[in-house]
Amino acid sequence: MSNVTAQNYLELYINWCQKCSIPIARQTFIIEWFLSCETNQDFEIHLGALYQATEEGCIKNLDKIPDYSKFMTSKLSHNDLLVALNARLNVRLVLFERIPSATNMLLAYNLIEEITLKTFALGMRDFDDKHIERFDKLKNLALGTKFIAERQLAFNRSVEVFRKLIT
C-alpha cells in the first residue's frame, strides 16, 4: 500500500475498488468510517481494515449498504437500518482484530447495543436473560482489563454471545 494520507485515502480506495472490480461504498459510509481518523497512520489502518473486511466477505455489496443518515429522516426501513448497522459492525470488528484498542472496542459495543435494541424493539427476537447476562459479564470483563490478550478473548466471546442473542 502506498503512503496513505488524509488527502489521498479516498483516491486510493476508489482505485483499489476499480482494480478489483468492487463497487464503491456510499459516500456517507466512507465519511463515517474515516471520521475518527486524525493521523496518516489512522487513515492507513482504517483503509487496510476496509480492504480486509471487503476481501473476507464481511461486507458485501458496499454500494448497496443503506445510507444510515436517511434513517433519521424516516426514509430507511428498519431492516435496511439493521443491514447498515451490521455492515458497520463487521468493519469495526475487523479493525479491532488489527488494533485491539479500547476505542475500537467501545465503538463496536455501541453498534452491538444499537443492533440489539433495534432487533428487540422490532420484535424480531425474544429476550434471552441467560445470553444477556453472559454478554454483560463478558463485556464488563473486556472493558475492565488492561491486558490485551484478555481483552481480545473477552471481546470475541461477547461478540459470539451477541450473535447467538440476535439470531
PDB file of C-alpha atoms in Angstrom:
ATOM      1  CA  MET A   1       0.000   0.000   0.000  1.00  0.00           C
ATOM      2  CA  SER A   2       1.415   3.378  -0.923  1.00  0.00           C
ATOM      3  CA  ASN A   3       1.713   6.156   1.617  1.00  0.00           C
ATOM      4  CA  VAL A   4      -1.829   6.847   2.849  1.00  0.00           C
ATOM      5  CA  THR A   5      -2.658  10.400   3.894  1.00  0.00           C
ATOM      6  CA  ALA A   6      -5.757  12.398   4.734  1.00  0.00           C
ATOM      7  CA  GLN A   7      -5.549  13.881   1.245  1.00  0.00           C
ATOM      8  CA  ASN A   8      -5.265  10.670  -0.808  1.00  0.00           C
ATOM      9  CA  TYR A   9      -7.109   7.895   1.101  1.00  0.00           C
ATOM     10  CA  LEU A  10     -10.263   8.333  -0.974  1.00  0.00           C
ATOM     11  CA  GLU A  11      -8.357   8.194  -4.254  1.00  0.00           C
ATOM     12  CA  LEU A  12      -6.532   5.038  -3.108  1.00  0.00           C
ATOM     13  CA  TYR A  13      -9.813   3.425  -2.102  1.00  0.00           C
ATOM     14  CA  ILE A  14     -11.515   4.237  -5.408  1.00  0.00           C
ATOM     15  CA  ASN A  15      -8.516   2.970  -7.400  1.00  0.00           C
ATOM     16  CA  TRP A  16      -8.484  -0.258  -5.379  1.00  0.00           C
ATOM     17  CA  CYS A  17     -12.215  -0.774  -5.970  1.00  0.00           C
ATOM     18  CA  GLN A  18     -11.815  -0.220  -9.708  1.00  0.00           C
ATOM     19  CA  LYS A  19      -8.774  -2.517  -9.890  1.00  0.00           C
ATOM     20  CA  CYS A  20     -10.610  -5.313  -8.026  1.00  0.00           C
ATOM     21  CA  SER A  21     -13.958  -4.688  -9.783  1.00  0.00           C
ATOM     22  CA  ILE A  22     -15.630  -3.983  -6.450  1.00  0.00           C
ATOM     23  CA  PRO A  23     -18.462  -1.458  -6.174  1.00  0.00           C
ATOM     24  CA  ILE A  24     -17.566   1.692  -4.283  1.00  0.00           C
ATOM     25  CA  ALA A  25     -19.344   2.178  -0.963  1.00  0.00           C
ATOM     26  CA  ARG A  26     -21.748   5.032  -0.414  1.00  0.00           C
ATOM     27  CA  GLN A  27     -20.106   8.338   0.377  1.00  0.00           C
ATOM     28  CA  THR A  28     -21.787   8.587   3.788  1.00  0.00           C
ATOM     29  CA  PHE A  29     -20.406   5.164   4.773  1.00  0.00           C
ATOM     30  CA  ILE A  30     -16.885   6.172   3.754  1.00  0.00           C
ATOM     31  CA  ILE A  31     -17.066   9.535   5.524  1.00  0.00           C
ATOM     32  CA  GLU A  32     -18.373   7.928   8.696  1.00  0.00           C
ATOM     33  CA  TRP A  33     -15.744   5.190   8.554  1.00  0.00           C
ATOM     34  CA  PHE A  34     -12.852   7.654   8.336  1.00  0.00           C
ATOM     35  CA  LEU A  35     -14.390  10.297  10.630  1.00  0.00           C
ATOM     36  CA  SER A  36     -12.350   9.340  13.696  1.00  0.00           C
ATOM     37  CA  CYS A  37      -9.022   9.367  11.822  1.00  0.00           C
ATOM     38  CA  GLU A  38      -6.583  12.031  12.931  1.00  0.00           C
ATOM     39  CA  THR A  39      -3.157  10.942  11.701  1.00  0.00           C
ATOM     40  CA  ASN A  40      -1.953   9.426   8.444  1.00  0.00           C
ATOM     41  CA  GLN A  41      -1.406   6.178  10.331  1.00  0.00           C
ATOM     42  CA  ASP A  42      -5.089   6.199  11.373  1.00  0.00           C
ATOM     43  CA  PHE A  43      -6.141   6.621   7.737  1.00  0.00           C
ATOM     44  CA  GLU A  44      -3.817   3.788   6.675  1.00  0.00           C
ATOM     45  CA  ILE A  45      -5.127   1.420   9.368  1.00  0.00           C
ATOM     46  CA  HIS A  46      -8.778   2.196   8.606  1.00  0.00           C
ATOM     47  CA  LEU A  47      -8.217   1.817   4.868  1.00  0.00           C
ATOM     48  CA  GLY A  48      -6.446  -1.515   5.408  1.00  0.00           C
ATOM     49  CA  ALA A  49      -9.286  -2.751   7.607  1.00  0.00           C
ATOM     50  CA  LEU A  50     -11.820  -1.733   4.975  1.00  0.00           C
ATOM     51  CA  TYR A  51      -9.857  -3.646   2.312  1.00  0.00           C
ATOM     52  CA  GLN A  52      -9.600  -6.710   4.552  1.00  0.00           C
ATOM     53  CA  ALA A  53     -13.273  -6.671   5.533  1.00  0.00           C
ATOM     54  CA  THR A  54     -14.285  -6.420   1.887  1.00  0.00           C
ATOM     55  CA  GLU A  55     -11.917  -9.176   0.726  1.00  0.00           C
ATOM     56  CA  GLU A  56     -13.003 -11.529   3.531  1.00  0.00           C
ATOM     57  CA  GLY A  57     -16.644 -11.014   2.612  1.00  0.00           C
ATOM     58  CA  CYS A  58     -17.558  -9.328   5.899  1.00  0.00           C
ATOM     59  CA  ILE A  59     -19.113  -6.582   3.841  1.00  0.00           C
ATOM     60  CA  LYS A  60     -20.951  -7.499   0.713  1.00  0.00           C
ATOM     61  CA  ASN A  61     -22.195  -5.020  -1.826  1.00  0.00           C
ATOM     62  CA  LEU A  62     -20.713  -1.894  -0.310  1.00  0.00           C
ATOM     63  CA  ASP A  63     -22.647   0.194  -2.791  1.00  0.00           C
ATOM     64  CA  LYS A  64     -25.905  -1.300  -1.516  1.00  0.00           C
ATOM     65  CA  ILE A  65     -25.303  -0.609   2.174  1.00  0.00           C
ATOM     66  CA  PRO A  66     -28.213   1.629   3.108  1.00  0.00           C
ATOM     67  CA  ASP A  67     -27.414   5.219   3.900  1.00  0.00           C
ATOM     68  CA  TYR A  68     -27.639   5.289   7.700  1.00  0.00           C
ATOM     69  CA  SER A  69     -28.283   9.043   7.765  1.00  0.00           C
ATOM     70  CA  LYS A  70     -31.560   8.546   5.868  1.00  0.00           C
ATOM     71  CA  PHE A  71     -32.985   6.673   8.847  1.00  0.00           C
ATOM     72  CA  MET A  72     -33.049   9.926  10.772  1.00  0.00           C
ATOM     73  CA  THR A  73     -35.487  11.323   8.207  1.00  0.00           C
ATOM     74  CA  SER A  74     -37.537   8.070   8.193  1.00  0.00           C
ATOM     75  CA  LYS A  75     -36.608   7.208   4.602  1.00  0.00           C
ATOM     76  CA  LEU A  76     -34.891   3.959   5.606  1.00  0.00           C
ATOM     77  CA  SER A  77     -36.766   0.841   6.669  1.00  0.00           C
ATOM     78  CA  HIS A  78     -35.893  -0.916   9.908  1.00  0.00           C
ATOM     79  CA  ASN A  79     -34.495  -3.920   8.036  1.00  0.00           C
ATOM     80  CA  ASP A  80     -32.259  -1.649   5.968  1.00  0.00           C
ATOM     81  CA  LEU A  81     -31.127   0.028   9.164  1.00  0.00           C
ATOM     82  CA  LEU A  82     -30.114  -3.340  10.623  1.00  0.00           C
ATOM     83  CA  VAL A  83     -28.204  -4.166   7.429  1.00  0.00           C
ATOM     84  CA  ALA A  84     -26.357  -0.847   7.650  1.00  0.00           C
ATOM     85  CA  LEU A  85     -25.576  -1.316  11.337  1.00  0.00           C
ATOM     86  CA  ASN A  86     -24.332  -4.872  10.775  1.00  0.00           C
ATOM     87  CA  ALA A  87     -22.073  -3.733   7.936  1.00  0.00           C
ATOM     88  CA  ARG A  88     -20.605  -1.024  10.153  1.00  0.00           C
ATOM     89  CA  LEU A  89     -20.137  -3.558  12.958  1.00  0.00           C
ATOM     90  CA  ASN A  90     -18.366  -6.050  10.674  1.00  0.00           C
ATOM     91  CA  VAL A  91     -15.855  -3.430   9.595  1.00  0.00           C
ATOM     92  CA  ARG A  92     -15.337  -2.362  13.212  1.00  0.00           C
ATOM     93  CA  LEU A  93     -14.684  -5.992  14.213  1.00  0.00           C
ATOM     94  CA  VAL A  94     -12.014  -6.310  11.529  1.00  0.00           C
ATOM     95  CA  LEU A  95     -10.465  -3.094  12.767  1.00  0.00           C
ATOM     96  CA  PHE A  96     -10.495  -4.416  16.347  1.00  0.00           C
ATOM     97  CA  GLU A  97      -8.630  -7.520  15.173  1.00  0.00           C
ATOM     98  CA  ARG A  98      -5.928  -5.252  13.784  1.00  0.00           C
ATOM     99  CA  ILE A  99      -5.875  -2.831  16.722  1.00  0.00           C
ATOM    100  CA  PRO A 100      -7.479  -4.172  19.920  1.00  0.00           C
ATOM    101  CA  SER A 101      -7.820  -0.728  21.452  1.00  0.00           C
ATOM    102  CA  ALA A 102     -10.417   0.339  23.983  1.00  0.00           C
ATOM    103  CA  THR A 103     -11.746   2.888  21.471  1.00  0.00           C
ATOM    104  CA  ASN A 104     -12.400   0.278  18.788  1.00  0.00           C
ATOM    105  CA  MET A 105     -13.991  -1.959  21.392  1.00  0.00           C
ATOM    106  CA  LEU A 106     -16.271   0.807  22.694  1.00  0.00           C
ATOM    107  CA  LEU A 107     -17.361   1.767  19.184  1.00  0.00           C
ATOM    108  CA  ALA A 108     -18.147  -1.883  18.439  1.00  0.00           C
ATOM    109  CA  TYR A 109     -20.103  -2.219  21.677  1.00  0.00           C
ATOM    110  CA  ASN A 110     -22.105   0.903  20.789  1.00  0.00           C
ATOM    111  CA  LEU A 111     -23.070  -0.710  17.483  1.00  0.00           C
ATOM    112  CA  ILE A 112     -23.854  -4.014  19.216  1.00  0.00           C
ATOM    113  CA  GLU A 113     -26.153  -2.247  21.668  1.00  0.00           C
ATOM    114  CA  GLU A 114     -27.917  -0.376  18.881  1.00  0.00           C
ATOM    115  CA  ILE A 115     -28.426  -3.563  16.846  1.00  0.00           C
ATOM    116  CA  THR A 116     -29.681  -5.435  19.905  1.00  0.00           C
ATOM    117  CA  LEU A 117     -32.132  -2.703  20.847  1.00  0.00           C
ATOM    118  CA  LYS A 118     -33.470  -2.394  17.283  1.00  0.00           C
ATOM    119  CA  THR A 119     -33.814  -6.184  16.997  1.00  0.00           C
ATOM    120  CA  PHE A 120     -35.773  -6.459  20.244  1.00  0.00           C
ATOM    121  CA  ALA A 121     -37.817  -3.313  19.564  1.00  0.00           C
ATOM    122  CA  LEU A 122     -38.969  -4.738  16.234  1.00  0.00           C
ATOM    123  CA  GLY A 123     -39.961  -7.988  17.944  1.00  0.00           C
ATOM    124  CA  MET A 124     -37.626  -9.994  15.726  1.00  0.00           C
ATOM    125  CA  ARG A 125     -36.265 -11.849  18.761  1.00  0.00           C
ATOM    126  CA  ASP A 126     -37.382 -12.508  22.316  1.00  0.00           C
ATOM    127  CA  PHE A 127     -35.262 -11.632  25.305  1.00  0.00           C
ATOM    128  CA  ASP A 128     -32.981 -14.398  26.497  1.00  0.00           C
ATOM    129  CA  ASP A 129     -31.906 -13.477  30.012  1.00  0.00           C
ATOM    130  CA  LYS A 130     -29.176 -16.122  30.060  1.00  0.00           C
ATOM    131  CA  HIS A 131     -27.442 -14.773  26.948  1.00  0.00           C
ATOM    132  CA  ILE A 132     -27.907 -11.148  28.009  1.00  0.00           C
ATOM    133  CA  GLU A 133     -26.365 -11.837  31.414  1.00  0.00           C
ATOM    134  CA  ARG A 134     -23.439 -13.713  29.855  1.00  0.00           C
ATOM    135  CA  PHE A 135     -22.917 -10.906  27.326  1.00  0.00           C
ATOM    136  CA  ASP A 136     -22.869  -8.278  30.086  1.00  0.00           C
ATOM    137  CA  LYS A 137     -20.313 -10.242  32.119  1.00  0.00           C
ATOM    138  CA  LEU A 138     -18.014 -10.660  29.119  1.00  0.00           C
ATOM    139  CA  LYS A 139     -18.455  -7.013  28.134  1.00  0.00           C
ATOM    140  CA  ASN A 140     -17.554  -5.838  31.640  1.00  0.00           C
ATOM    141  CA  LEU A 141     -14.517  -8.118  31.655  1.00  0.00           C
ATOM    142  CA  ALA A 142     -13.369  -6.814  28.270  1.00  0.00           C
ATOM    143  CA  LEU A 143     -13.845  -3.190  29.295  1.00  0.00           C
ATOM    144  CA  GLY A 144     -12.300  -3.686  32.725  1.00  0.00           C
ATOM    145  CA  THR A 145      -8.994  -5.244  31.776  1.00  0.00           C
ATOM    146  CA  LYS A 146      -5.824  -3.613  30.565  1.00  0.00           C
ATOM    147  CA  PHE A 147      -4.310  -6.884  29.351  1.00  0.00           C
ATOM    148  CA  ILE A 148      -4.674  -7.017  25.577  1.00  0.00           C
ATOM    149  CA  ALA A 149      -4.907 -10.807  25.267  1.00  0.00           C
ATOM    150  CA  GLU A 150      -7.604 -10.979  27.943  1.00  0.00           C
ATOM    151  CA  ARG A 151      -9.425  -8.032  26.342  1.00  0.00           C
ATOM    152  CA  GLN A 152      -9.420  -9.722  22.932  1.00  0.00           C
ATOM    153  CA  LEU A 153     -10.633 -13.030  24.327  1.00  0.00           C
ATOM    154  CA  ALA A 154     -13.455 -11.480  26.364  1.00  0.00           C
ATOM    155  CA  PHE A 155     -14.470  -9.198  23.499  1.00  0.00           C
ATOM    156  CA  ASN A 156     -14.504 -12.025  20.928  1.00  0.00           C
ATOM    157  CA  ARG A 157     -16.565 -14.216  23.235  1.00  0.00           C
ATOM    158  CA  SER A 158     -19.003 -11.386  23.905  1.00  0.00           C
ATOM    159  CA  VAL A 159     -19.442 -10.955  20.142  1.00  0.00           C
ATOM    160  CA  GLU A 160     -20.184 -14.689  19.832  1.00  0.00           C
ATOM    161  CA  VAL A 161     -22.826 -14.399  22.562  1.00  0.00           C
ATOM    162  CA  PHE A 162     -24.260 -11.316  20.821  1.00  0.00           C
ATOM    163  CA  ARG A 163     -24.577 -13.263  17.550  1.00  0.00           C
ATOM    164  CA  LYS A 164     -26.425 -16.046  19.378  1.00  0.00           C
ATOM    165  CA  LEU A 165     -28.634 -13.471  21.050  1.00  0.00           C
ATOM    166  CA  ILE A 166     -29.868 -11.837  17.852  1.00  0.00           C
ATOM    167  CA  THR A 167     -30.039 -14.875  15.545  1.00  0.00           C
TER     168      THR A 167
END
